[in-house]
PDB file of C-alpha atoms in Angstrom:
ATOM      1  CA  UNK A   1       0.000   0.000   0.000  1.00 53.00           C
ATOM      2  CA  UNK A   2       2.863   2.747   0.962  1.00 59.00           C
ATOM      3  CA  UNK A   3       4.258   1.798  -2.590  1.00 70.00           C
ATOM      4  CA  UNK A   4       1.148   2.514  -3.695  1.00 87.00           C
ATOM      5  CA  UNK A   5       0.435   6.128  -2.017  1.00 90.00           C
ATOM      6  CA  UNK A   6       4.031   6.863  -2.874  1.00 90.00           C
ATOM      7  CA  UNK A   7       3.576   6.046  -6.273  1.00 93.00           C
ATOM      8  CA  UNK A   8       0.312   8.145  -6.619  1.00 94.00           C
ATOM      9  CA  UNK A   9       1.419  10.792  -4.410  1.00 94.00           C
ATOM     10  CA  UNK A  10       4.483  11.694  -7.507  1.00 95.00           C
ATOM     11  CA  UNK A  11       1.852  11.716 -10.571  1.00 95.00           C
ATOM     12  CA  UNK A  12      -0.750  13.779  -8.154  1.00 96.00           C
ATOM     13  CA  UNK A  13       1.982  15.991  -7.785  1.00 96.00           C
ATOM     14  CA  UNK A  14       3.269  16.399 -11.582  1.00 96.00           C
ATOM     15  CA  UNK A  15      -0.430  16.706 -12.985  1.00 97.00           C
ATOM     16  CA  UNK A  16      -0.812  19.835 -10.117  1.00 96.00           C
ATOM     17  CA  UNK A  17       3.230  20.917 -11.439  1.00 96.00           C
ATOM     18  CA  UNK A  18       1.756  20.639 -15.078  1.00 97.00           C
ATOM     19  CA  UNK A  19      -2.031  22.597 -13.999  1.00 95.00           C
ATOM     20  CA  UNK A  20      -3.677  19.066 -14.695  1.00 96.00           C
ATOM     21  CA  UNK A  21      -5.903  19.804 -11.753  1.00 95.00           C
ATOM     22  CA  UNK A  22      -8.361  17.672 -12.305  1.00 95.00           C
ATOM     23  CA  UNK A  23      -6.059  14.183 -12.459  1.00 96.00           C
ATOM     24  CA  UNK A  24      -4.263  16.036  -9.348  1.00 97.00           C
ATOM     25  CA  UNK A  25      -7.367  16.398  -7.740  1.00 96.00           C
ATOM     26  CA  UNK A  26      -8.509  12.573  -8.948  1.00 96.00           C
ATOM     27  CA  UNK A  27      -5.049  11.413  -7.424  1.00 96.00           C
ATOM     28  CA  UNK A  28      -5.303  13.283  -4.160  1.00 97.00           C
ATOM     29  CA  UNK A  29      -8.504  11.521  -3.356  1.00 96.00           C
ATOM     30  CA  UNK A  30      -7.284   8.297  -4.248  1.00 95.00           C
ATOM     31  CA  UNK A  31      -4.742   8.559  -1.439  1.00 96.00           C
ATOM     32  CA  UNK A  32      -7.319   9.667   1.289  1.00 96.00           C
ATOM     33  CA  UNK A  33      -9.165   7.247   0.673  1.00 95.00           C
ATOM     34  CA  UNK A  34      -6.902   5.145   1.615  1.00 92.00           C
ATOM     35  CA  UNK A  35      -5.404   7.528   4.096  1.00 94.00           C
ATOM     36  CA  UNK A  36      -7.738  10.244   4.992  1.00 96.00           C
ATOM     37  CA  UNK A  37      -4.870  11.772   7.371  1.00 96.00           C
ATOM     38  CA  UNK A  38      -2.415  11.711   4.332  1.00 97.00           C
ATOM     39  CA  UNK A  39      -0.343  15.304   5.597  1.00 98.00           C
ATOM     40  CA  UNK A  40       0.798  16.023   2.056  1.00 97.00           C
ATOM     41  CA  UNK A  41      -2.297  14.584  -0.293  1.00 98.00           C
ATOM     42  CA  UNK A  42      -4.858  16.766   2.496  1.00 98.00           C
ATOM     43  CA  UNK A  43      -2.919  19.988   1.821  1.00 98.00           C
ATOM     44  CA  UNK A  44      -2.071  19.898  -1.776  1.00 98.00           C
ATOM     45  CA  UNK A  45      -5.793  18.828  -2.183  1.00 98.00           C
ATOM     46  CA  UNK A  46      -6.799  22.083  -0.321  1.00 98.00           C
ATOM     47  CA  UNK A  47      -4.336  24.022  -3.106  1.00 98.00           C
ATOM     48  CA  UNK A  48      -6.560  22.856  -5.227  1.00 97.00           C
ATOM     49  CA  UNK A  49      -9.476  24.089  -3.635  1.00 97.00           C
ATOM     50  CA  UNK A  50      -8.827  27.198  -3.079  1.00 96.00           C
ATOM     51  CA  UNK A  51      -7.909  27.559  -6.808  1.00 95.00           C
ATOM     52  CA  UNK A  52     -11.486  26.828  -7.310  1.00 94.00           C
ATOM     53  CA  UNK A  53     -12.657  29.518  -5.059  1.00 95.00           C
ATOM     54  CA  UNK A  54     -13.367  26.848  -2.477  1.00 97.00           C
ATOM     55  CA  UNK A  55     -11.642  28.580   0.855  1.00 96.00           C
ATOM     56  CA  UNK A  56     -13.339  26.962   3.777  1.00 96.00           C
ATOM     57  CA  UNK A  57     -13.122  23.257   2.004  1.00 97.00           C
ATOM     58  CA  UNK A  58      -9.936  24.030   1.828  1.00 98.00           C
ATOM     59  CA  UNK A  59      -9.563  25.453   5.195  1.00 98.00           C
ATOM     60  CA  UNK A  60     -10.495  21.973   6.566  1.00 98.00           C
ATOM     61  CA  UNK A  61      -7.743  20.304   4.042  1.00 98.00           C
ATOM     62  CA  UNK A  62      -5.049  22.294   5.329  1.00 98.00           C
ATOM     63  CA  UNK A  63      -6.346  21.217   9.211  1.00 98.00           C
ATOM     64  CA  UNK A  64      -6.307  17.994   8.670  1.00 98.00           C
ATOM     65  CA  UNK A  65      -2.655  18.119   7.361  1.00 98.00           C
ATOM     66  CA  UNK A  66      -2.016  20.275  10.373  1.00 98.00           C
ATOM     67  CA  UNK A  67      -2.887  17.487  12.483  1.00 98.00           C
ATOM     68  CA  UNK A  68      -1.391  14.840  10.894  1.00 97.00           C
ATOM     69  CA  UNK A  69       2.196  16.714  10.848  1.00 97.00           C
ATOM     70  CA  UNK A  70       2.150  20.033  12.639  1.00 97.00           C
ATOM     71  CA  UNK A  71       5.543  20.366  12.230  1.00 96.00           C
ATOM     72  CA  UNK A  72       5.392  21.815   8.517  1.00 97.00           C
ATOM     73  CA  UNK A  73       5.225  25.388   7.923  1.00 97.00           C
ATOM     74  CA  UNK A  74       3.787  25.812   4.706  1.00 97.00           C
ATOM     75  CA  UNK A  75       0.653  24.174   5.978  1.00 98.00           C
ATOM     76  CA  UNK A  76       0.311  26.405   8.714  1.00 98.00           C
ATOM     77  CA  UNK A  77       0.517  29.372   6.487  1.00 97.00           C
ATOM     78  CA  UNK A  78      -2.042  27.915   3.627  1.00 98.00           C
ATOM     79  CA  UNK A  79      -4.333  27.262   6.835  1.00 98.00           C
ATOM     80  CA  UNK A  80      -3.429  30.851   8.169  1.00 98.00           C
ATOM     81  CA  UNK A  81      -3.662  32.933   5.201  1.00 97.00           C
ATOM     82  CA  UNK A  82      -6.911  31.238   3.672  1.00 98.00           C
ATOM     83  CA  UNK A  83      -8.632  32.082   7.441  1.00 98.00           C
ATOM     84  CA  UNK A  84      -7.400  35.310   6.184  1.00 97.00           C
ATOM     85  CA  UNK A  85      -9.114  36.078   2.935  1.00 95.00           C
ATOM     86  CA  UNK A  86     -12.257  34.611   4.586  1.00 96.00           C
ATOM     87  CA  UNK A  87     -11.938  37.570   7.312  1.00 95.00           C
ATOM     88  CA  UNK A  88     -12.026  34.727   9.760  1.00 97.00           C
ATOM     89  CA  UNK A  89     -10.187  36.626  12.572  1.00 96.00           C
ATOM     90  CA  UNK A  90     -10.969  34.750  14.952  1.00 97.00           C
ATOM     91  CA  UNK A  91      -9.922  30.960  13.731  1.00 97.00           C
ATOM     92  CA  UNK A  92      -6.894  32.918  12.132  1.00 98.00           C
ATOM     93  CA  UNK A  93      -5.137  33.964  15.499  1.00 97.00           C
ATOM     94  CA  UNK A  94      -6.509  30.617  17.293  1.00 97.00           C
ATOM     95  CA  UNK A  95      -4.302  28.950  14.339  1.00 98.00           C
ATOM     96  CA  UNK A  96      -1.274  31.572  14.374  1.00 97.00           C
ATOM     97  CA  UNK A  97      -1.069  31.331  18.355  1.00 97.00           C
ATOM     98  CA  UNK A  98      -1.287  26.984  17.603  1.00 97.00           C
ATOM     99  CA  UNK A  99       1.764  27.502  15.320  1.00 97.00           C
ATOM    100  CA  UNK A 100       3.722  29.440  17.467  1.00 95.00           C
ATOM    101  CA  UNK A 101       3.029  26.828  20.292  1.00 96.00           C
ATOM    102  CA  UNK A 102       4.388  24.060  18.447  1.00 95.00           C
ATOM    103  CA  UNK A 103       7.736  26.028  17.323  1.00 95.00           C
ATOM    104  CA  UNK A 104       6.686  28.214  14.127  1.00 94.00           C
ATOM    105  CA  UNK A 105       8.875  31.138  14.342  1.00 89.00           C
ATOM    106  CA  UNK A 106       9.814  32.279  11.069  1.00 89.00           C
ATOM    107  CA  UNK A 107       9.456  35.748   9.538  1.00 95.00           C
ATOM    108  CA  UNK A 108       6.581  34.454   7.914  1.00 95.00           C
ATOM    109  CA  UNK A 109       4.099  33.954  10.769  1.00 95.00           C
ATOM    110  CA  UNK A 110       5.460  37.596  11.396  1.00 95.00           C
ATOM    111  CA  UNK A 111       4.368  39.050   8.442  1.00 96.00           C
ATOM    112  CA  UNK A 112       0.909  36.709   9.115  1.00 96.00           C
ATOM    113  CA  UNK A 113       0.530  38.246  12.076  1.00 96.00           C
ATOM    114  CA  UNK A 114       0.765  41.996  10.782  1.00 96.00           C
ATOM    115  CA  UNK A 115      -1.639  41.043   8.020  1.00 96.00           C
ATOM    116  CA  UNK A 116      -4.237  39.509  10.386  1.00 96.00           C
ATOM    117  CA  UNK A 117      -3.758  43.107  12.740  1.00 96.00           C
ATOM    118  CA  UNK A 118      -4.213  44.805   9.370  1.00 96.00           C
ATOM    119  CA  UNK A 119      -7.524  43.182   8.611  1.00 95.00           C
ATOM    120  CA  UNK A 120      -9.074  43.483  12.448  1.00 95.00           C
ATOM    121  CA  UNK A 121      -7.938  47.073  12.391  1.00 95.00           C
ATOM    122  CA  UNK A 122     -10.015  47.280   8.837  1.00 94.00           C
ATOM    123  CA  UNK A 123     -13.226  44.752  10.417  1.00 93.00           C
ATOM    124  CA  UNK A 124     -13.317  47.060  13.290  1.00 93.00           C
ATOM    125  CA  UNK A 125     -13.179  50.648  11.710  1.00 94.00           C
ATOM    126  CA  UNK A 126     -16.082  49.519   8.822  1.00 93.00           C
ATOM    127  CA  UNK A 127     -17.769  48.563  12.026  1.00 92.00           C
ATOM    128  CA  UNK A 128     -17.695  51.925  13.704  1.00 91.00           C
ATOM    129  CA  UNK A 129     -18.894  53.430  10.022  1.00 92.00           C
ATOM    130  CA  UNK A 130     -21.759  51.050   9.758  1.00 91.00           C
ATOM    131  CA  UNK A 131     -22.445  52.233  13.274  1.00 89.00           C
ATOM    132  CA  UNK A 132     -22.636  55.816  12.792  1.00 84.00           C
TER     133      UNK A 132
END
């Protein structure tokens, strides 16, 4: 089976390489189904999501990948910065404080941060406009 997911896992990722989303997308599921916590097949399937304009399916794609290896960045910031462009505050900093917990440091959960400041500083003011 490994052989198997391995194997798949390589022409998933070429057809997404080549913009063959739809064998990608085919070749992602295969593996979940036969490892729905796959870390790799669950977040490259949520790339493909959100190229469909599908942000909170692929919001739960980039959690489950989270889960299964927190200790990769880039699915922290897919996670992060999709909760972002959904204005989803809230779930945004629950997931940037998570990362920071389990060692994420880099300059990019910096500049994540300052963007999710940026947008509560935004929800807030059109808040006190709609107000008035």
């Amino acid at each position: 089976m490994l052989d198997n997911v391995d194997t798949t896992l390589e022409h998933a990722i070429s057809a997404h390489e080549s913009g063959n989303l739809v064998l990608a997308g085919e070749k992602y599921l295969e593996i979940l189904n036969l490892d729905p916590k796959h870390p790799d097949a669950n977040h490259n399937f949520g790339l493909i999501a959100l190229k469909m304009d599908e942000q909170a399916m692929a919001v739960q794609f980039f959690k489950n990948a989270i889960e299964a290896n927190p200790t990769v960045t880039e699915y922290w910031v897919s996670c992060i910065n999709t909760l972002i462009e959904l204005k989803d505050t809230k779930n945004a900093q629950i997931a940037l404080d998570k990362a920071k917990e389990v060692g994420h440091v880099d300059e990019v959960f910096e500049k994540l941060s300052s963007n999710l400041k940026l947008l509560s500083q935004e929800i807030r003011e059109a808040a006190e406009v709609a107000a008035e």
